Short mmCIF file of C-alpha atoms in Angstrom, two decimals:
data_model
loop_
_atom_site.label_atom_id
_atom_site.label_comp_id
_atom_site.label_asym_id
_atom_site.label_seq_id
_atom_site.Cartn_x
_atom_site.Cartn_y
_atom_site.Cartn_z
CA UNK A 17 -8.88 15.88 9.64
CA UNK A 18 -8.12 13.37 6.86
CA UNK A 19 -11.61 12.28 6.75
CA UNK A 20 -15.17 13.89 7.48
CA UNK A 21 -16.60 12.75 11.04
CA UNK A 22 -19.60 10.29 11.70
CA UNK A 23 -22.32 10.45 13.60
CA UNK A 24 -20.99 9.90 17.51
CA UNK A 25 -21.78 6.39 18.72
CA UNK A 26 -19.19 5.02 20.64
CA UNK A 27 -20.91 2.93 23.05
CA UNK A 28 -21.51 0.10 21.23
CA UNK A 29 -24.42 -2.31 22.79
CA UNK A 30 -23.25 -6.05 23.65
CA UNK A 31 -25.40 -7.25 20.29
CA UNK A 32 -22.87 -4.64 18.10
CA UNK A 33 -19.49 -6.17 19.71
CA UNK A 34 -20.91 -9.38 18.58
CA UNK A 35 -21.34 -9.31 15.71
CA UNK A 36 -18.72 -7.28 14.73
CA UNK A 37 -16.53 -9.08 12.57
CA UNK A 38 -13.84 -6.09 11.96
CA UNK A 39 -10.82 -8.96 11.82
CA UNK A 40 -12.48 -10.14 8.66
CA UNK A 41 -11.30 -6.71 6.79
CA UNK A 42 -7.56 -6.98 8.13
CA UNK A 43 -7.51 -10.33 7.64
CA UNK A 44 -8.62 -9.82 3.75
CA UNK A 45 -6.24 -6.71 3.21
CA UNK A 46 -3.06 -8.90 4.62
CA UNK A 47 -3.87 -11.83 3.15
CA UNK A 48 -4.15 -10.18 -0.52
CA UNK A 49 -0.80 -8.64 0.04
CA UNK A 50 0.26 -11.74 1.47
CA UNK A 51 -0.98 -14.13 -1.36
CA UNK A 52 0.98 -11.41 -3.36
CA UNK A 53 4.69 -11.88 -1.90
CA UNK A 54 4.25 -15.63 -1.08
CA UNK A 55 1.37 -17.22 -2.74
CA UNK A 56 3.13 -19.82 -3.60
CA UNK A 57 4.19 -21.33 -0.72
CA UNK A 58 2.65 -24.08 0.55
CA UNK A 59 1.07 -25.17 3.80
CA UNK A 60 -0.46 -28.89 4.37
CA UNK A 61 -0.76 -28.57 1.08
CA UNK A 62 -2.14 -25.87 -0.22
CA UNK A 63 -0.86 -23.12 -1.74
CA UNK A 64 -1.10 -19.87 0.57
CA UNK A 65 -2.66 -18.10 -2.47
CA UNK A 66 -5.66 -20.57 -2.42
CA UNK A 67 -5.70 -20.52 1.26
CA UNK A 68 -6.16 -16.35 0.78
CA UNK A 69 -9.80 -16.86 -0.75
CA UNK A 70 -10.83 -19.92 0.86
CA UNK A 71 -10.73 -18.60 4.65
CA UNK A 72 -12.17 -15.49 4.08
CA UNK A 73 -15.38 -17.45 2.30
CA UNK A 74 -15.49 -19.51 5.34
CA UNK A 75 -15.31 -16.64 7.34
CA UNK A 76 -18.33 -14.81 5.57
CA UNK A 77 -20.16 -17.68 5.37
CA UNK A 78 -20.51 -18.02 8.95
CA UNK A 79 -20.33 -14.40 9.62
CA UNK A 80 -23.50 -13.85 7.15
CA UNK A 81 -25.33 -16.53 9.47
CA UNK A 82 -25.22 -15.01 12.64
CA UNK A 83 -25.89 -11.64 11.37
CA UNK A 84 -28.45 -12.05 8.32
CA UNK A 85 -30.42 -9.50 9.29
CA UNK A 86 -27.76 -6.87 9.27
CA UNK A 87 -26.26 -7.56 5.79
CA UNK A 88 -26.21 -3.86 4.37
CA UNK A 89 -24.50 -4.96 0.79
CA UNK A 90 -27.14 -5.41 -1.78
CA UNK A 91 -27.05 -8.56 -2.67
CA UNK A 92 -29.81 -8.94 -4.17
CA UNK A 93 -28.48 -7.31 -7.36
CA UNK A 94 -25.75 -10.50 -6.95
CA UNK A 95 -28.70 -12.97 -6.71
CA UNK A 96 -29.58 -13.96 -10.42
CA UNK A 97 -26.08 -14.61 -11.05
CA UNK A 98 -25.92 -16.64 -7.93
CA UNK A 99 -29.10 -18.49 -8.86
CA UNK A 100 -27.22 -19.40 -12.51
CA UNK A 101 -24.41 -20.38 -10.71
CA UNK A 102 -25.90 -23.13 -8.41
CA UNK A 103 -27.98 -24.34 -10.94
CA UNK A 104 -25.28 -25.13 -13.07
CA UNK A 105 -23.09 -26.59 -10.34
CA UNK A 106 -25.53 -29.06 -9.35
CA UNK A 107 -25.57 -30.52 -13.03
CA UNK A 108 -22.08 -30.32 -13.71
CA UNK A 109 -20.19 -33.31 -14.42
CA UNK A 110 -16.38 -31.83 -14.96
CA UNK A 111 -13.92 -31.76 -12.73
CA UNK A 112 -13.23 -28.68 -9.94
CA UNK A 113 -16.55 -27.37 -11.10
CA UNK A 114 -17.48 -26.64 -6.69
CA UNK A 115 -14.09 -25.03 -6.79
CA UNK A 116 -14.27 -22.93 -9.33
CA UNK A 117 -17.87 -21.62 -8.25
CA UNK A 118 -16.84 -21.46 -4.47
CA UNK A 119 -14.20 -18.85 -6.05
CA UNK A 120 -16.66 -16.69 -7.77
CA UNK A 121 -18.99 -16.48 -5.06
CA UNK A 122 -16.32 -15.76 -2.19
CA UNK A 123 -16.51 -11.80 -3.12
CA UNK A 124 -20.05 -12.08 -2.82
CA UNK A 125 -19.85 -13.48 0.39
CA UNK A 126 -16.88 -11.38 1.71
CA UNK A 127 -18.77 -8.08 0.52
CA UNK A 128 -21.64 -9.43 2.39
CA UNK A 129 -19.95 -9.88 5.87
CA UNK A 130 -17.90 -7.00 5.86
CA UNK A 131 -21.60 -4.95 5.49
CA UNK A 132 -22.57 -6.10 9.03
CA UNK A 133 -19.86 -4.57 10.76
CA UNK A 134 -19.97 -1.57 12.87
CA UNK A 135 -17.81 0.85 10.49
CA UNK A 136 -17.08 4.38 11.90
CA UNK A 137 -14.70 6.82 11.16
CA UNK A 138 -11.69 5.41 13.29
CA UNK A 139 -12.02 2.02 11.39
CA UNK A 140 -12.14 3.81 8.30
CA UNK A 141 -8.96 5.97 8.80
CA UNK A 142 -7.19 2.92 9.74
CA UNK A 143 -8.24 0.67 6.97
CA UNK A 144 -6.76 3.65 4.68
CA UNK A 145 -3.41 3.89 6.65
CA UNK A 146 -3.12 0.34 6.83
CA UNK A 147 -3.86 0.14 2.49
CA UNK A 148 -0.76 2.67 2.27
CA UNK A 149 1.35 0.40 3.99
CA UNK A 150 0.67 -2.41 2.16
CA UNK A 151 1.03 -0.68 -0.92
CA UNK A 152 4.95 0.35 0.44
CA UNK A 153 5.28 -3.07 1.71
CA UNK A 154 3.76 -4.47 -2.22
CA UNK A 155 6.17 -2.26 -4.24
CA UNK A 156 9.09 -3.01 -2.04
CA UNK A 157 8.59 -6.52 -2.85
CA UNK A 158 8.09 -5.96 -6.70
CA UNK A 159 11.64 -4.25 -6.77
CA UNK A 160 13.41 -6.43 -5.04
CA UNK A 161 11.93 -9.68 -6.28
CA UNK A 162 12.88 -8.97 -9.62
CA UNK A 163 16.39 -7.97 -8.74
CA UNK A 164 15.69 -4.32 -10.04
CA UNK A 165 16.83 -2.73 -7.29
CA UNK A 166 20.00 -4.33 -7.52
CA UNK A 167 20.96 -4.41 -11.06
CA UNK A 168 18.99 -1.14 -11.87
CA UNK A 169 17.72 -3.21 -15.03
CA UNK A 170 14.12 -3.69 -15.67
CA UNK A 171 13.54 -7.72 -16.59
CA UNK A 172 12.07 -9.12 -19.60
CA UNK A 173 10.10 -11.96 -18.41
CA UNK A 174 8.83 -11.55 -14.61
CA UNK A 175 5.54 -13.92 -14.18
CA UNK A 176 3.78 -10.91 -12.15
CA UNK A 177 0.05 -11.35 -13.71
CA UNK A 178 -1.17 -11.27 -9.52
CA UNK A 179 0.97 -8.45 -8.36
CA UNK A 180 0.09 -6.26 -11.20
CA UNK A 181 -3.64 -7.22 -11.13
CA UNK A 182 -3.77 -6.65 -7.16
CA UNK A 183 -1.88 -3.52 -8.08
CA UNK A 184 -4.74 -1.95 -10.62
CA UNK A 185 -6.72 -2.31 -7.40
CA UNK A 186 -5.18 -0.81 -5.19
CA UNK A 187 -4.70 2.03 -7.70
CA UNK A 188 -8.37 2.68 -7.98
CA UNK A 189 -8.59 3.41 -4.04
CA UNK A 190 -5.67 5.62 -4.71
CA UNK A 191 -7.11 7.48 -7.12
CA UNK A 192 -10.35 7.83 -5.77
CA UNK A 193 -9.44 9.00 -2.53
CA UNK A 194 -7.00 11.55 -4.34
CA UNK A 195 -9.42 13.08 -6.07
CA UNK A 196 -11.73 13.32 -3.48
CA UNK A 197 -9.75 15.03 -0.82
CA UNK A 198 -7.54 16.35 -2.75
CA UNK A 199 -4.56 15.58 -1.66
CA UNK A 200 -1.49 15.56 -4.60
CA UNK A 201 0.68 13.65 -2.36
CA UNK A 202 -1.17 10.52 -2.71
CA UNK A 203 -0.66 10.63 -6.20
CA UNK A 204 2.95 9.31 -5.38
CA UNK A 205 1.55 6.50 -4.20
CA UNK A 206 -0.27 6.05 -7.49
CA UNK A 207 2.58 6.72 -9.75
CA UNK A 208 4.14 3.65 -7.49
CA UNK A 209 1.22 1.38 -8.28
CA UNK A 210 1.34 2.15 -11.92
CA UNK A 211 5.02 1.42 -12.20
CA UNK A 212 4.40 -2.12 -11.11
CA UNK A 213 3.14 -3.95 -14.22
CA UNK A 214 5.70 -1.80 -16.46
CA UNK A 215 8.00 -3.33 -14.19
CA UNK A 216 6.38 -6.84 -14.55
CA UNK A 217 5.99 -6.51 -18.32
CA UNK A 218 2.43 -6.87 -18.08
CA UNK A 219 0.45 -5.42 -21.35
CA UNK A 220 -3.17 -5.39 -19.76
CA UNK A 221 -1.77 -4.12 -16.56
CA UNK A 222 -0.05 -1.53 -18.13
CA UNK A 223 -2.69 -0.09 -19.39
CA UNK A 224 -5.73 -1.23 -16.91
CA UNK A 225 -3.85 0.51 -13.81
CA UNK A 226 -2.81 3.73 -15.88
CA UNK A 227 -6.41 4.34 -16.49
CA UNK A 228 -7.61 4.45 -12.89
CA UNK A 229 -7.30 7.62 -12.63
CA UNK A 230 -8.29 9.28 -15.73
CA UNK A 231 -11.18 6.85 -15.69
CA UNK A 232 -12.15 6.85 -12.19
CA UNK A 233 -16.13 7.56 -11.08
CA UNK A 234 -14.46 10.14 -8.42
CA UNK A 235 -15.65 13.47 -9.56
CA UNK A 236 -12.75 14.38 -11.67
CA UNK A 237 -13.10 17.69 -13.96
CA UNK A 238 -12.89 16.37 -17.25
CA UNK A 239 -9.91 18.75 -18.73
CA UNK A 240 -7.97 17.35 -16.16
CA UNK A 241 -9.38 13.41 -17.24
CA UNK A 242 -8.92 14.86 -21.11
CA UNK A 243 -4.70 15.63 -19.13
CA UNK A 244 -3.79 12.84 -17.76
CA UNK A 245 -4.92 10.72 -20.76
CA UNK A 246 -2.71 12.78 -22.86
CA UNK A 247 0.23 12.27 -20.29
CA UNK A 248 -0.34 8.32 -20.41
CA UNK A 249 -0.91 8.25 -24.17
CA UNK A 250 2.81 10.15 -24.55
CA UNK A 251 4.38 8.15 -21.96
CA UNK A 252 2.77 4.85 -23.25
CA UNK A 253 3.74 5.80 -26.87
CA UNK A 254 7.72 6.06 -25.55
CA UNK A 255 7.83 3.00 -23.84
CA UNK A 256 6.16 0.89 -26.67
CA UNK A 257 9.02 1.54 -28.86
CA UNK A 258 11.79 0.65 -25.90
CA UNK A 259 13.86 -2.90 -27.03
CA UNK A 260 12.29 -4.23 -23.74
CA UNK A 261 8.70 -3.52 -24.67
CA UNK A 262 9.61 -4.39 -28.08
CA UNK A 263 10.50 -7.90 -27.63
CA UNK A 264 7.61 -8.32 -25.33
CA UNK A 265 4.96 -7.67 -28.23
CA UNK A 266 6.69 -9.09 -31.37
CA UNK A 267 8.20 -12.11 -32.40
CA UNK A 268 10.43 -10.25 -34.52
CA UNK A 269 11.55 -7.77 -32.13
CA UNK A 270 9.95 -5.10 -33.69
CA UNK A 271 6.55 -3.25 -34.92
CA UNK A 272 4.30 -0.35 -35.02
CA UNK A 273 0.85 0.53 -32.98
CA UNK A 274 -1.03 -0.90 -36.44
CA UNK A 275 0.39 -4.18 -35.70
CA UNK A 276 -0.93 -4.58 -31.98
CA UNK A 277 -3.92 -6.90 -33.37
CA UNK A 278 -4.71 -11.15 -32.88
CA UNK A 279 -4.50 -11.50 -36.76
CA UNK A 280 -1.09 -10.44 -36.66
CA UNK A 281 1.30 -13.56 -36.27
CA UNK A 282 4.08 -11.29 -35.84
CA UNK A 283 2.25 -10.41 -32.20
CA UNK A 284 2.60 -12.36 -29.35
CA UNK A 285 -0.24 -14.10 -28.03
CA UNK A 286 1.49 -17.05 -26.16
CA UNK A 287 -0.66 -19.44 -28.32
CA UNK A 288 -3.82 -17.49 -26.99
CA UNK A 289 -5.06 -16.68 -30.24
CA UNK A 290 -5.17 -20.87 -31.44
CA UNK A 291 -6.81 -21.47 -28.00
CA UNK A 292 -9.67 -18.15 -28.38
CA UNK A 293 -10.08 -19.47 -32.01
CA UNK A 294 -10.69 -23.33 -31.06
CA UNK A 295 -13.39 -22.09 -28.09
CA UNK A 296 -15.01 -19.71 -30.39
CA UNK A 297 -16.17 -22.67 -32.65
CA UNK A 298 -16.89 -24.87 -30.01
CA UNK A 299 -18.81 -21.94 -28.39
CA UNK A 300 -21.02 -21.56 -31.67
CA UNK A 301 -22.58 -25.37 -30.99
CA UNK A 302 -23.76 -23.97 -27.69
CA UNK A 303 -23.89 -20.49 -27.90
CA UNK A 304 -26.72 -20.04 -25.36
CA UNK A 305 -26.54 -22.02 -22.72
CA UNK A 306 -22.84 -22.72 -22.80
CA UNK A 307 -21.51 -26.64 -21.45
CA UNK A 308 -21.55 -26.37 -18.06
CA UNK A 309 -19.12 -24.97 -14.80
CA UNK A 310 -15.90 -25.29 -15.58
CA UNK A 311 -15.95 -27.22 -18.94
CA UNK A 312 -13.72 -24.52 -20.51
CA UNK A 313 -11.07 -26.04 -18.20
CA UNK A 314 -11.49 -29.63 -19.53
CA UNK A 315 -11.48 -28.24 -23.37
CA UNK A 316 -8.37 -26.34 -22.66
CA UNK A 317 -6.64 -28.94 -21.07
CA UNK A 318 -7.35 -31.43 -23.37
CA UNK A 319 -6.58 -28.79 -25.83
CA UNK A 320 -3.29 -27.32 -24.93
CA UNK A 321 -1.89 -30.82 -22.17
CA UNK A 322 -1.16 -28.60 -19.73
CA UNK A 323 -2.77 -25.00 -19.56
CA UNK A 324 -6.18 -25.19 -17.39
CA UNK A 325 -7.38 -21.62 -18.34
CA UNK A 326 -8.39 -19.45 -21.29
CA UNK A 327 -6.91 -16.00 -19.91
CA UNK A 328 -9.67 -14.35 -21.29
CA UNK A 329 -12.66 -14.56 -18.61
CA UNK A 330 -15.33 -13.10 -20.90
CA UNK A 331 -14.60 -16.03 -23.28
CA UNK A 332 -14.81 -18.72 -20.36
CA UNK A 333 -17.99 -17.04 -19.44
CA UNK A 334 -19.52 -17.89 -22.44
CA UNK A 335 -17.96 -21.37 -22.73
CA UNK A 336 -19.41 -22.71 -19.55
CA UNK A 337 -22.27 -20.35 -19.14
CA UNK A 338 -23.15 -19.29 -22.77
CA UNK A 339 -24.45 -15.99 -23.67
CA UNK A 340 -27.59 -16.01 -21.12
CA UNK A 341 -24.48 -16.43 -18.10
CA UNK A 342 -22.39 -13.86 -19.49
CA UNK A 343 -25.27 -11.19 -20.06
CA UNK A 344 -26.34 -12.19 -15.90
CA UNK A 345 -22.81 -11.71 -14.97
CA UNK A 346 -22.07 -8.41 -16.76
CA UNK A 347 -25.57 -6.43 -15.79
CA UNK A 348 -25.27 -7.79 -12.20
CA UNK A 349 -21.85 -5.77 -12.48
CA UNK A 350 -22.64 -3.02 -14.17
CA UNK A 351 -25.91 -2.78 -11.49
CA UNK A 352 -23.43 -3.03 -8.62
CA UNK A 353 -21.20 -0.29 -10.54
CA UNK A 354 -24.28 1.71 -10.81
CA UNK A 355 -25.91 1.56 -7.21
CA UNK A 356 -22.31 2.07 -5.66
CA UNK A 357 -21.99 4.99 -7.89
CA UNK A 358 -25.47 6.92 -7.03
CA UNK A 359 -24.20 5.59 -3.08
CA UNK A 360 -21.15 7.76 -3.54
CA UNK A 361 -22.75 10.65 -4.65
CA UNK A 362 -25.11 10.97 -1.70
CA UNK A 363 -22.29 9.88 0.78
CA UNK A 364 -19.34 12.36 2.36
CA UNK A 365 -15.69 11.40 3.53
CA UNK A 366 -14.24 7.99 3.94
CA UNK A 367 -17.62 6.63 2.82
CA UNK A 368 -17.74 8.49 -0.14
CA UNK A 369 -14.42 7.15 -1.33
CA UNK A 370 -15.15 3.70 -0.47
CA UNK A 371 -17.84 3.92 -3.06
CA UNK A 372 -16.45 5.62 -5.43
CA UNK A 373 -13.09 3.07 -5.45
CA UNK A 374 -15.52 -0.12 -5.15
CA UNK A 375 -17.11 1.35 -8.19
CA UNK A 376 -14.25 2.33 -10.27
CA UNK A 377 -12.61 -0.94 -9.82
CA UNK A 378 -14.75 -3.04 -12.17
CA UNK A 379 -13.56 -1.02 -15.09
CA UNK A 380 -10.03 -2.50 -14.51
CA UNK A 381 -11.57 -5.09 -13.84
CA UNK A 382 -13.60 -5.89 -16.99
CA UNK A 383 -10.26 -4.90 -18.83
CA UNK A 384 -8.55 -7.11 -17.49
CA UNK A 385 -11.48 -9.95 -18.04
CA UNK A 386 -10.45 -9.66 -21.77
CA UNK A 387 -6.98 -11.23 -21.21
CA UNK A 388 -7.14 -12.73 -18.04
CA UNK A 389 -8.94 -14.96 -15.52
CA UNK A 390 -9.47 -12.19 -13.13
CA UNK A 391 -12.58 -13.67 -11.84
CA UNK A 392 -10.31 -16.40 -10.41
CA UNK A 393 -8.39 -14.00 -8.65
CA UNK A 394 -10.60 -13.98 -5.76
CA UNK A 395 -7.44 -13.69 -3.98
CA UNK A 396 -5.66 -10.83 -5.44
CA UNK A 397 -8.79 -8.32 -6.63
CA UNK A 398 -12.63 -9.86 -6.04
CA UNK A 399 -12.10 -9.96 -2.19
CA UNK A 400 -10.23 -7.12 -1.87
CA UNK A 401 -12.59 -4.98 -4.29
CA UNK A 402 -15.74 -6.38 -2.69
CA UNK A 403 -14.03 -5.54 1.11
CA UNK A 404 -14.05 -1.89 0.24
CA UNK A 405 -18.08 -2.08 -0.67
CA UNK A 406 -18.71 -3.68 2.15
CA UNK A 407 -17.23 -0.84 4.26
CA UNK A 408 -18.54 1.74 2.43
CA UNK A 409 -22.58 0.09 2.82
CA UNK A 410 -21.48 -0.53 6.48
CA UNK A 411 -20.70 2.91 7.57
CA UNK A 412 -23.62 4.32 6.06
CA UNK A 413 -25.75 1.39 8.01
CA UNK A 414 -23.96 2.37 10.98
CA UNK A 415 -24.42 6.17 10.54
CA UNK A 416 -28.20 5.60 10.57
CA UNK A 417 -28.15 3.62 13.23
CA UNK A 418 -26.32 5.83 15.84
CA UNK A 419 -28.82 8.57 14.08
CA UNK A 420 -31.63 6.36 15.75
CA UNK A 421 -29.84 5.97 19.10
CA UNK A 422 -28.97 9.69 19.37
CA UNK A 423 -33.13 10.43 18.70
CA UNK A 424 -34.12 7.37 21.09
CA UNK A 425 -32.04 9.26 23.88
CA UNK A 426 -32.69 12.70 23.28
CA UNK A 427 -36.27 11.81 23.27
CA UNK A 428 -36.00 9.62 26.50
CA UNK A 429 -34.43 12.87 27.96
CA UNK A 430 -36.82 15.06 26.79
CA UNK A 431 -39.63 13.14 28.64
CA UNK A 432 -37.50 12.36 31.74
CA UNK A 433 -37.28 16.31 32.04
CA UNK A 434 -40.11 17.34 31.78
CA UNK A 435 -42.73 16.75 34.89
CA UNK A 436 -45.91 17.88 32.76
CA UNK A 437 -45.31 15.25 29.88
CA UNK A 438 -44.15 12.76 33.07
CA UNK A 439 -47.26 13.57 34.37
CA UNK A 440 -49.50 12.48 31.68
CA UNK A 441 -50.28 16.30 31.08
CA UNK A 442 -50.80 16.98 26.76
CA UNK A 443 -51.61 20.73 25.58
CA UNK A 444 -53.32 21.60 22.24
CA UNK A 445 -51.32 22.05 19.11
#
């Protein structure tokens, strides 16, 4: 068996079927990959990406309504940062402010739903067979969108940033589950993943997804962490001096490790470094409090005439939410990180990888916070990410539940057989 069994409890009562809201995972794990390969096409309107994180917040929303009381996720650790948000929604005057909140919130939500589910061990060794097929179905797509597999040439410019982020996700299940069972033939599946944003040219990627392993909260031995980190480093160090890489980094064509830094105008920033600088001063006016949801939009529009984001989230934190926002936002994540973690330790099979994954994902995350407006990505990582807690609190409320149901019965049958306790008959202890 791939997976350790649960408790039995296959008779599910007419309240369970209910409020079961299973479709919710599927329909988060397709539309991800989905978003992925055609994001950008667009329906009524809107773009299928967008479409990818709005329905599934609708979904919760209601979902979360009619089933309150059986929300396992702890949100509660979520609830500060919630508070912040709507409090600085309701006063802010700029524009897509509801827009860019509903998008923060959504893996909130999502994690929330999914946690009222009934999650057993069938559901579980699905969700994992379906996650390997989307990863085939996500690197086919890489390869032959960029033409690779035709021309056998890697490309120099590929616009990737959401493939390669949804990527570093699906990398940390990977890994986690890898180490935990044990298996080495997932680790092809891994190897896949982390090809994707060298394909894609994608520095943070690079680097974010390559690190899942070594890095993951799975209990990994540390010589072999101390390994594969050596293997990286030597495989990272090669490619960094390829012409492709190269290019990528410098506007010259060419420099050393000691040259990867912002004061270098040699390395390529894309203009990021102008637009970090000009929020960092305006940041110091308001360093506290910050100007409001989404004002670092309006500054870098009006700033750059056409770009509408900082790529660097932990910036834009403290733009619009100032240092009080950003410190809510990271210790909510690191608490999340934290109780998932302890979760994981006490939990066995599917469960236990579900927690470990959830968990190890916000270290890619927060890497990729420093260059990137992952927290935007609802689509491609928060929903996804936030999925696999949901499961993983789910099956454990599940477990106890059955537990319950198997006493109630057993006790009912106890007392059904026996005439003397039918009988009202009690003997000394």
């Amino acid at each position: 068996m791939m997976h350790e069994r649960f408790q039995s409890g296959r008779n599910l009562t007419r309240s369970d079927r209910k409020r079961s809201p299973s479709f919710l995972v599927w329909f988060v794990l397709i539309s991800t990959v989905a978003g992925c390969i055609v994001g950008g096409t667009r329906v009524l309107g809107f773009t299928l990406a967008g479409l990818a994180w709005f329905f599934p917040l609708i979904f919760s929303f209601f979902i979360i309504l009619r089933s309150l009381k059986t929300v396992a996720f702890p949100w509660t650790i979520w609830l500060p940062w919630l508070v912040l948000l709507l409090m600085y929604l309701v006063v802010s005057p700029y524009d897509n402010a509801l827009q860019r909140t509903a998008i923060m919130v959504s893996p909130i939500f999502v994690g929330m739903a999914v946690s009222t589910d009934n999650v057993r061990n069938k559901m579980l060794n699905t969700f994992f067979d379906l996650s390997k097929k989307a990863i085939c179905i996500f690197f086919l797509f890489v390869c032959f969108s960029t033409g690779m597999i035709f021309t056998g040439t890697l490309p120099d410019i590929t616009g990737m940033a959401a493939q390669a982020i949804t990527g570093a996700l699906l990398a940390a299940l990977v890994a986690a589950q890898s180490v935990c069972e044990g298996q080495k033939r997932l680790m092809g599946y891994w190897v896949g993943l982390s090809l994707i944003p060298v394909v894609a040219l994608t520095r943070t990627a690079i680097v974010a997804t390559a690190l899942t392993l070594p890095l993951t909260l799975a209990p990994l031995a540390l010589v072999k962490r101390l390994l594969v980190i050596g293997v990286i480093g030597v495989l990272c160090l090669g490619m960094f001096y390829t012409e492709r890489v190269q290019k990528k980094m410098f506007h010259s064509g060419k420099g050393e490790i000691e040259d990867v830094r912002i004061s270098n105008d040699d390395f390529k920033m894309s203009g990021r470094s102008t637009m970090w600088d000009a929020m960092r001063i305006q940041i110091d006016r308001s360093p506290w409090l910050g100007y409001g949801a989404n004002a670092s939009e309006a500054f870098v529009t009006a700033l750059t005439g056409g770009i509408t984001h900082p790529h660097n989230d932990w910036l834009r934190l403290r733009f619009d939410y100032g240092y009080l926002g950003t410190f809510v936002y990271g210790l909510s994540m690191l608490a999340q990180l934290y109780h998932a973690w302890r979760k994981a330790r006490d939990a066995q099979g599917a469960t236990r990888i579900l927690f470990y994954a959830g968990a190890s994902a916000f270290i890619p995350a927060a890497m990729f916070m420093y260059t990137d407006n992952i927290i935007l990505y609802a689509a491609f990582f928060g929903n996804l990410q936030f999925t696999i807690l949901g499961l993983a609190y789910a099956s454990i409320r599940t477990a106890r539940a059955d537990e319950l149901r198997a006493k109630g019965k057993r006790r009912a049958e106890n007392t059904r057989l026996n005439p003397l306790v039918n009988a009202g008959i009690r003997f000394p202890a």
